[in-house]
Amino acid sequence: MSFNSLSSSSAASIQAITLAAQACALVSDALEFSRLSTASYPTSFETFADCILLQPRAKTLPIICIETFKDTSPDSRIIQATGGLLGHQYTVATVLLPDDRTSHIRADYYATTRLGIMLSDDHSALTKGGHLISRLALPRTRRVTNGPTLDALAALFRVAHNQLGNRAYDLFGRNCFWMTDLLFYCLARKFSAAWLTGTATPAEPLRRYLRGETGVLEAAVSSATPDPAARWWAQLSGNAVRGIQTFFTRNHPDRFLMHDDEVKEWISIWDNMMRGK
């Protein structure tokens, strides 16, 4: 079973993905019965957030790992179209259950299927064909009281759903890279004190970001681009493109923000949402 390349998945693959989600320990054991138990997967960010935010136990279930991946599957249309230069990116969060089992939540943004959530107890199946870009992990042996919880993650998905609205997928702006980085770096920044007690991969750029010594773009590019020359060019062009977008849309309701300003805006909305729960 492959969780990648959903735009070309067969009906049988979608059914297998749905059964894996409905049977995962988070849905079948840890939470009360909800629409997540009968939904078809991938399900929307909105549906997932609505269900989780009504679950009393969600605030007690810690998120112990967040990761970003690049799809390197040869079946990926992006991989085929770019000769492997680019690949779809997505976010995975791991939730620790009361019996010490884990379930994994994958968040994707596709041009065709929009924002989607998949669930599985099998991390390797959920990320098959994926190359790890970045990871922040907390130890399973102790509870971190200032770390993220499932209800906080669901609220962030609600923010993402609301912020995206009816905006179209944009190859040079609001795309899977944009969504993946916003989810990962919002979680990293808001809970930086907790993540600093755990492990980071790659360590140097992510720990610098957690300590507030560098910004989103530098951390994201350094994590994804090991070659120094390519890293310099990616950061330079990324700043230039976003700077141009920000300048020309500054008076538009659908304006762009620089990377760190957008993370700050999302976290502010997120904080207000959590206070109003």
Short mmCIF file of N, CA and C in Angstrom, two decimals, residues 71-188:
data_model
loop_
_atom_site.label_atom_id
_atom_site.label_comp_id
_atom_site.label_asym_id
_atom_site.label_seq_id
_atom_site.Cartn_x
_atom_site.Cartn_y
_atom_site.Cartn_z
N ASP A 71 8.64 13.38 -1.13
CA ASP A 71 8.27 12.16 -1.83
C ASP A 71 9.27 11.90 -2.95
N THR A 72 9.98 10.77 -2.86
CA THR A 72 10.95 10.40 -3.90
C THR A 72 10.48 9.18 -4.69
N SER A 73 9.20 8.83 -4.55
CA SER A 73 8.67 7.67 -5.26
C SER A 73 8.75 7.87 -6.77
N PRO A 74 9.20 6.87 -7.51
CA PRO A 74 9.25 7.00 -8.98
C PRO A 74 7.87 7.16 -9.60
N ASP A 75 6.80 6.82 -8.84
CA ASP A 75 5.45 6.98 -9.34
C ASP A 75 4.94 8.41 -9.23
N SER A 76 5.67 9.25 -8.49
CA SER A 76 5.24 10.63 -8.29
C SER A 76 5.28 11.41 -9.60
N ARG A 77 4.20 12.12 -9.90
CA ARG A 77 4.15 12.91 -11.13
C ARG A 77 5.15 14.06 -11.08
N ILE A 78 5.37 14.63 -9.89
CA ILE A 78 6.33 15.73 -9.76
C ILE A 78 7.74 15.22 -10.00
N ILE A 79 8.05 14.06 -9.43
CA ILE A 79 9.37 13.45 -9.64
C ILE A 79 9.58 13.18 -11.12
N GLN A 80 8.57 12.64 -11.78
CA GLN A 80 8.67 12.33 -13.21
C GLN A 80 8.84 13.59 -14.04
N ALA A 81 8.09 14.65 -13.69
CA ALA A 81 8.11 15.88 -14.48
C ALA A 81 9.41 16.67 -14.32
N THR A 82 10.05 16.55 -13.16
CA THR A 82 11.25 17.36 -12.89
C THR A 82 12.52 16.52 -12.86
N GLY A 83 12.43 15.26 -13.25
CA GLY A 83 13.61 14.41 -13.23
C GLY A 83 14.19 14.21 -11.85
N GLY A 84 13.33 14.28 -10.84
CA GLY A 84 13.77 14.06 -9.46
C GLY A 84 14.24 15.31 -8.75
N LEU A 85 14.27 16.46 -9.47
CA LEU A 85 14.75 17.70 -8.85
C LEU A 85 13.81 18.15 -7.74
N LEU A 86 12.51 18.08 -8.00
CA LEU A 86 11.51 18.46 -7.01
C LEU A 86 10.66 17.26 -6.67
N GLY A 87 10.06 17.31 -5.50
CA GLY A 87 9.15 16.24 -5.08
C GLY A 87 8.15 16.79 -4.09
N HIS A 88 6.97 16.22 -4.09
CA HIS A 88 5.93 16.63 -3.16
C HIS A 88 6.44 16.53 -1.73
N GLN A 89 6.12 17.53 -0.90
CA GLN A 89 6.50 17.52 0.51
C GLN A 89 5.28 17.44 1.40
N TYR A 90 5.45 16.83 2.57
CA TYR A 90 4.34 16.68 3.50
C TYR A 90 4.87 16.61 4.92
N THR A 91 3.95 16.74 5.87
CA THR A 91 4.28 16.76 7.29
C THR A 91 3.72 15.52 7.97
N VAL A 92 4.46 14.98 8.93
CA VAL A 92 3.98 13.84 9.72
C VAL A 92 4.16 14.17 11.20
N ALA A 93 3.11 13.97 11.98
CA ALA A 93 3.16 14.15 13.44
C ALA A 93 2.87 12.82 14.11
N THR A 94 3.58 12.54 15.19
CA THR A 94 3.41 11.29 15.93
C THR A 94 2.78 11.60 17.29
N VAL A 95 1.68 10.93 17.58
CA VAL A 95 0.98 11.14 18.85
C VAL A 95 1.20 9.93 19.75
N LEU A 96 1.54 10.18 21.01
CA LEU A 96 1.77 9.11 21.97
C LEU A 96 0.46 8.81 22.70
N LEU A 97 0.05 7.55 22.69
CA LEU A 97 -1.22 7.15 23.29
C LEU A 97 -1.01 6.72 24.73
N PRO A 98 -2.08 6.64 25.53
CA PRO A 98 -1.94 6.31 26.96
C PRO A 98 -1.25 4.97 27.23
N ASP A 99 -1.39 4.01 26.30
CA ASP A 99 -0.76 2.70 26.50
C ASP A 99 0.64 2.63 25.88
N ASP A 100 1.20 3.80 25.53
CA ASP A 100 2.55 3.93 24.96
C ASP A 100 2.65 3.49 23.51
N ARG A 101 1.54 3.15 22.88
CA ARG A 101 1.56 2.97 21.44
C ARG A 101 1.59 4.34 20.76
N THR A 102 1.91 4.36 19.49
CA THR A 102 1.91 5.62 18.74
C THR A 102 1.06 5.48 17.48
N SER A 103 0.42 6.58 17.12
CA SER A 103 -0.25 6.71 15.82
C SER A 103 0.35 7.91 15.11
N HIS A 104 0.27 7.90 13.79
CA HIS A 104 0.94 8.93 13.00
C HIS A 104 -0.07 9.64 12.10
N ILE A 105 0.08 10.94 12.02
CA ILE A 105 -0.84 11.80 11.29
C ILE A 105 -0.07 12.46 10.16
N ARG A 106 -0.49 12.21 8.95
CA ARG A 106 0.18 12.81 7.79
C ARG A 106 -0.70 13.90 7.19
N ALA A 107 -0.11 15.07 6.96
CA ALA A 107 -0.82 16.22 6.41
C ALA A 107 -0.23 16.58 5.05
N ASP A 108 -1.08 16.62 4.03
CA ASP A 108 -0.66 16.90 2.65
C ASP A 108 -1.44 18.09 2.10
N TYR A 109 -0.80 18.80 1.17
CA TYR A 109 -1.49 19.81 0.38
C TYR A 109 -1.20 19.52 -1.08
N TYR A 110 -2.23 19.05 -1.80
CA TYR A 110 -2.11 18.74 -3.22
C TYR A 110 -2.91 19.75 -4.03
N ALA A 111 -2.47 19.99 -5.25
CA ALA A 111 -3.23 20.87 -6.14
C ALA A 111 -4.59 20.28 -6.46
N THR A 112 -4.68 18.96 -6.50
CA THR A 112 -5.92 18.29 -6.91
C THR A 112 -6.84 18.00 -5.73
N THR A 113 -6.28 17.43 -4.65
CA THR A 113 -7.12 17.00 -3.53
C THR A 113 -7.09 17.97 -2.36
N ARG A 114 -6.40 19.10 -2.52
CA ARG A 114 -6.34 20.14 -1.49
C ARG A 114 -5.72 19.61 -0.20
N LEU A 115 -6.24 20.08 0.96
CA LEU A 115 -5.66 19.70 2.25
C LEU A 115 -6.22 18.36 2.71
N GLY A 116 -5.34 17.42 3.00
CA GLY A 116 -5.79 16.09 3.37
C GLY A 116 -5.02 15.51 4.53
N ILE A 117 -5.72 14.72 5.36
CA ILE A 117 -5.14 14.04 6.51
C ILE A 117 -5.24 12.54 6.30
N MET A 118 -4.14 11.82 6.56
CA MET A 118 -4.14 10.36 6.60
C MET A 118 -3.59 9.92 7.94
N LEU A 119 -4.04 8.77 8.42
CA LEU A 119 -3.65 8.24 9.72
C LEU A 119 -3.19 6.80 9.56
N SER A 120 -2.22 6.43 10.39
CA SER A 120 -1.76 5.04 10.39
C SER A 120 -0.92 4.77 11.63
N ASP A 121 -0.93 3.53 12.08
CA ASP A 121 0.00 3.11 13.13
C ASP A 121 1.34 2.69 12.55
N ASP A 122 1.41 2.56 11.23
CA ASP A 122 2.61 2.09 10.54
C ASP A 122 3.34 3.28 9.91
N HIS A 123 4.34 3.79 10.62
CA HIS A 123 5.06 4.97 10.15
C HIS A 123 5.74 4.72 8.82
N SER A 124 6.36 3.53 8.67
CA SER A 124 7.07 3.26 7.42
C SER A 124 6.15 3.18 6.22
N ALA A 125 4.94 2.67 6.42
CA ALA A 125 3.98 2.64 5.31
C ALA A 125 3.50 4.04 4.98
N LEU A 126 3.29 4.84 5.99
CA LEU A 126 2.78 6.20 5.79
C LEU A 126 3.79 7.08 5.06
N THR A 127 5.08 6.78 5.23
CA THR A 127 6.14 7.61 4.63
C THR A 127 6.92 6.85 3.55
N LYS A 128 6.40 5.74 3.06
CA LYS A 128 7.09 4.95 2.05
C LYS A 128 7.42 5.80 0.83
N GLY A 129 8.66 5.71 0.36
CA GLY A 129 9.09 6.50 -0.78
C GLY A 129 9.44 7.92 -0.41
N GLY A 130 9.43 8.24 0.89
CA GLY A 130 9.72 9.60 1.34
C GLY A 130 11.15 9.73 1.86
N HIS A 131 11.76 10.86 1.59
CA HIS A 131 13.09 11.19 2.11
C HIS A 131 12.92 12.19 3.24
N LEU A 132 13.45 11.87 4.42
CA LEU A 132 13.32 12.75 5.57
C LEU A 132 14.07 14.06 5.33
N ILE A 133 13.38 15.18 5.55
CA ILE A 133 14.01 16.50 5.46
C ILE A 133 14.35 17.02 6.84
N SER A 134 13.40 16.96 7.75
CA SER A 134 13.61 17.53 9.09
C SER A 134 12.77 16.77 10.11
N ARG A 135 13.29 16.73 11.34
CA ARG A 135 12.59 16.03 12.42
C ARG A 135 12.90 16.70 13.75
N LEU A 136 11.86 16.89 14.55
CA LEU A 136 11.99 17.28 15.95
C LEU A 136 11.30 16.21 16.77
N ALA A 137 11.99 15.66 17.78
CA ALA A 137 11.44 14.55 18.54
C ALA A 137 11.67 14.75 20.03
N LEU A 138 10.68 14.35 20.81
CA LEU A 138 10.76 14.37 22.27
C LEU A 138 10.93 12.94 22.78
N PRO A 139 11.55 12.76 23.92
CA PRO A 139 11.73 11.41 24.46
C PRO A 139 10.39 10.79 24.86
N ARG A 140 10.23 9.51 24.58
CA ARG A 140 8.99 8.81 24.96
C ARG A 140 8.98 8.44 26.43
N THR A 141 10.13 8.50 27.07
CA THR A 141 10.24 7.99 28.44
C THR A 141 9.72 8.96 29.49
N ARG A 142 9.44 10.19 29.11
CA ARG A 142 8.91 11.14 30.10
C ARG A 142 7.96 12.11 29.42
N ARG A 143 7.04 12.64 30.19
CA ARG A 143 6.06 13.58 29.67
C ARG A 143 6.63 15.00 29.70
N VAL A 144 6.46 15.70 28.62
CA VAL A 144 6.91 17.08 28.54
C VAL A 144 5.68 17.97 28.68
N THR A 145 5.61 18.71 29.76
CA THR A 145 4.39 19.45 30.05
C THR A 145 4.20 20.68 29.17
N ASN A 146 5.28 21.18 28.57
CA ASN A 146 5.16 22.38 27.74
C ASN A 146 5.24 22.07 26.25
N GLY A 147 4.98 20.82 25.88
CA GLY A 147 5.04 20.42 24.48
C GLY A 147 3.68 20.42 23.83
N PRO A 148 3.63 20.17 22.53
CA PRO A 148 2.36 20.17 21.80
C PRO A 148 1.50 18.96 22.14
N THR A 149 0.20 19.14 22.04
CA THR A 149 -0.76 18.06 22.26
C THR A 149 -1.65 17.94 21.03
N LEU A 150 -2.44 16.88 21.01
CA LEU A 150 -3.26 16.61 19.83
C LEU A 150 -4.26 17.73 19.57
N ASP A 151 -4.83 18.31 20.62
CA ASP A 151 -5.80 19.39 20.39
C ASP A 151 -5.11 20.63 19.80
N ALA A 152 -3.87 20.90 20.21
CA ALA A 152 -3.13 22.03 19.64
C ALA A 152 -2.83 21.79 18.16
N LEU A 153 -2.46 20.55 17.82
CA LEU A 153 -2.21 20.21 16.42
C LEU A 153 -3.48 20.39 15.59
N ALA A 154 -4.61 19.93 16.13
CA ALA A 154 -5.88 20.06 15.41
C ALA A 154 -6.23 21.53 15.20
N ALA A 155 -5.97 22.35 16.21
CA ALA A 155 -6.25 23.79 16.07
C ALA A 155 -5.37 24.41 14.99
N LEU A 156 -4.11 23.97 14.89
CA LEU A 156 -3.24 24.46 13.83
C LEU A 156 -3.77 24.06 12.45
N PHE A 157 -4.28 22.83 12.33
CA PHE A 157 -4.89 22.41 11.07
C PHE A 157 -6.10 23.29 10.74
N ARG A 158 -6.85 23.68 11.74
CA ARG A 158 -7.97 24.58 11.53
C ARG A 158 -7.48 25.95 11.02
N VAL A 159 -6.40 26.45 11.61
CA VAL A 159 -5.80 27.71 11.14
C VAL A 159 -5.40 27.57 9.67
N ALA A 160 -4.73 26.47 9.33
CA ALA A 160 -4.29 26.24 7.95
C ALA A 160 -5.48 26.23 7.00
N HIS A 161 -6.55 25.54 7.40
CA HIS A 161 -7.76 25.48 6.57
C HIS A 161 -8.34 26.88 6.37
N ASN A 162 -8.43 27.64 7.43
CA ASN A 162 -9.02 28.98 7.34
C ASN A 162 -8.14 29.93 6.53
N GLN A 163 -6.82 29.85 6.74
CA GLN A 163 -5.90 30.75 6.05
C GLN A 163 -5.84 30.45 4.55
N LEU A 164 -5.96 29.19 4.20
CA LEU A 164 -5.94 28.84 2.78
C LEU A 164 -7.22 29.30 2.11
N GLY A 165 -8.36 29.07 2.77
CA GLY A 165 -9.65 29.51 2.22
C GLY A 165 -9.87 28.97 0.83
N ASN A 166 -10.23 29.85 -0.07
CA ASN A 166 -10.50 29.47 -1.46
C ASN A 166 -9.31 29.75 -2.37
N ARG A 167 -8.15 30.05 -1.78
CA ARG A 167 -6.98 30.33 -2.60
C ARG A 167 -6.58 29.10 -3.40
N ALA A 168 -6.17 29.33 -4.62
CA ALA A 168 -5.77 28.23 -5.48
C ALA A 168 -4.33 27.80 -5.16
N TYR A 169 -4.03 26.54 -5.46
CA TYR A 169 -2.66 26.03 -5.38
C TYR A 169 -1.81 26.83 -6.36
N ASP A 170 -0.69 27.35 -5.88
CA ASP A 170 0.17 28.22 -6.68
C ASP A 170 1.57 27.63 -6.70
N LEU A 171 2.03 27.26 -7.88
CA LEU A 171 3.34 26.61 -8.00
C LEU A 171 4.46 27.46 -7.44
N PHE A 172 4.34 28.80 -7.51
CA PHE A 172 5.41 29.68 -7.06
C PHE A 172 5.08 30.39 -5.74
N GLY A 173 4.05 29.92 -5.06
CA GLY A 173 3.69 30.57 -3.80
C GLY A 173 3.08 29.61 -2.81
N ARG A 174 1.78 29.48 -2.85
CA ARG A 174 1.08 28.64 -1.88
C ARG A 174 0.98 27.22 -2.44
N ASN A 175 1.99 26.43 -2.13
CA ASN A 175 2.10 25.07 -2.65
C ASN A 175 2.40 24.12 -1.50
N CYS A 176 2.76 22.89 -1.80
CA CYS A 176 3.01 21.90 -0.74
C CYS A 176 4.21 22.29 0.12
N PHE A 177 5.22 22.94 -0.47
CA PHE A 177 6.40 23.37 0.30
C PHE A 177 5.99 24.44 1.31
N TRP A 178 5.16 25.37 0.86
CA TRP A 178 4.65 26.45 1.71
C TRP A 178 3.88 25.88 2.90
N MET A 179 2.95 24.97 2.62
CA MET A 179 2.13 24.40 3.70
C MET A 179 2.98 23.56 4.65
N THR A 180 3.86 22.74 4.12
CA THR A 180 4.71 21.90 4.95
C THR A 180 5.57 22.73 5.89
N ASP A 181 6.20 23.78 5.34
CA ASP A 181 7.06 24.62 6.18
C ASP A 181 6.25 25.37 7.24
N LEU A 182 5.07 25.87 6.88
CA LEU A 182 4.27 26.60 7.87
C LEU A 182 3.85 25.69 9.02
N LEU A 183 3.38 24.50 8.72
CA LEU A 183 2.98 23.58 9.78
C LEU A 183 4.17 23.23 10.68
N PHE A 184 5.28 22.88 10.05
CA PHE A 184 6.45 22.43 10.82
C PHE A 184 7.03 23.57 11.66
N TYR A 185 7.22 24.74 11.04
CA TYR A 185 7.91 25.81 11.76
C TYR A 185 7.00 26.56 12.73
N CYS A 186 5.69 26.52 12.53
CA CYS A 186 4.78 27.02 13.57
C CYS A 186 4.86 26.13 14.80
N LEU A 187 4.81 24.81 14.61
CA LEU A 187 4.94 23.89 15.74
C LEU A 187 6.30 24.03 16.41
N ALA A 188 7.34 24.22 15.60
CA ALA A 188 8.69 24.36 16.16
C ALA A 188 8.81 25.63 16.99
#
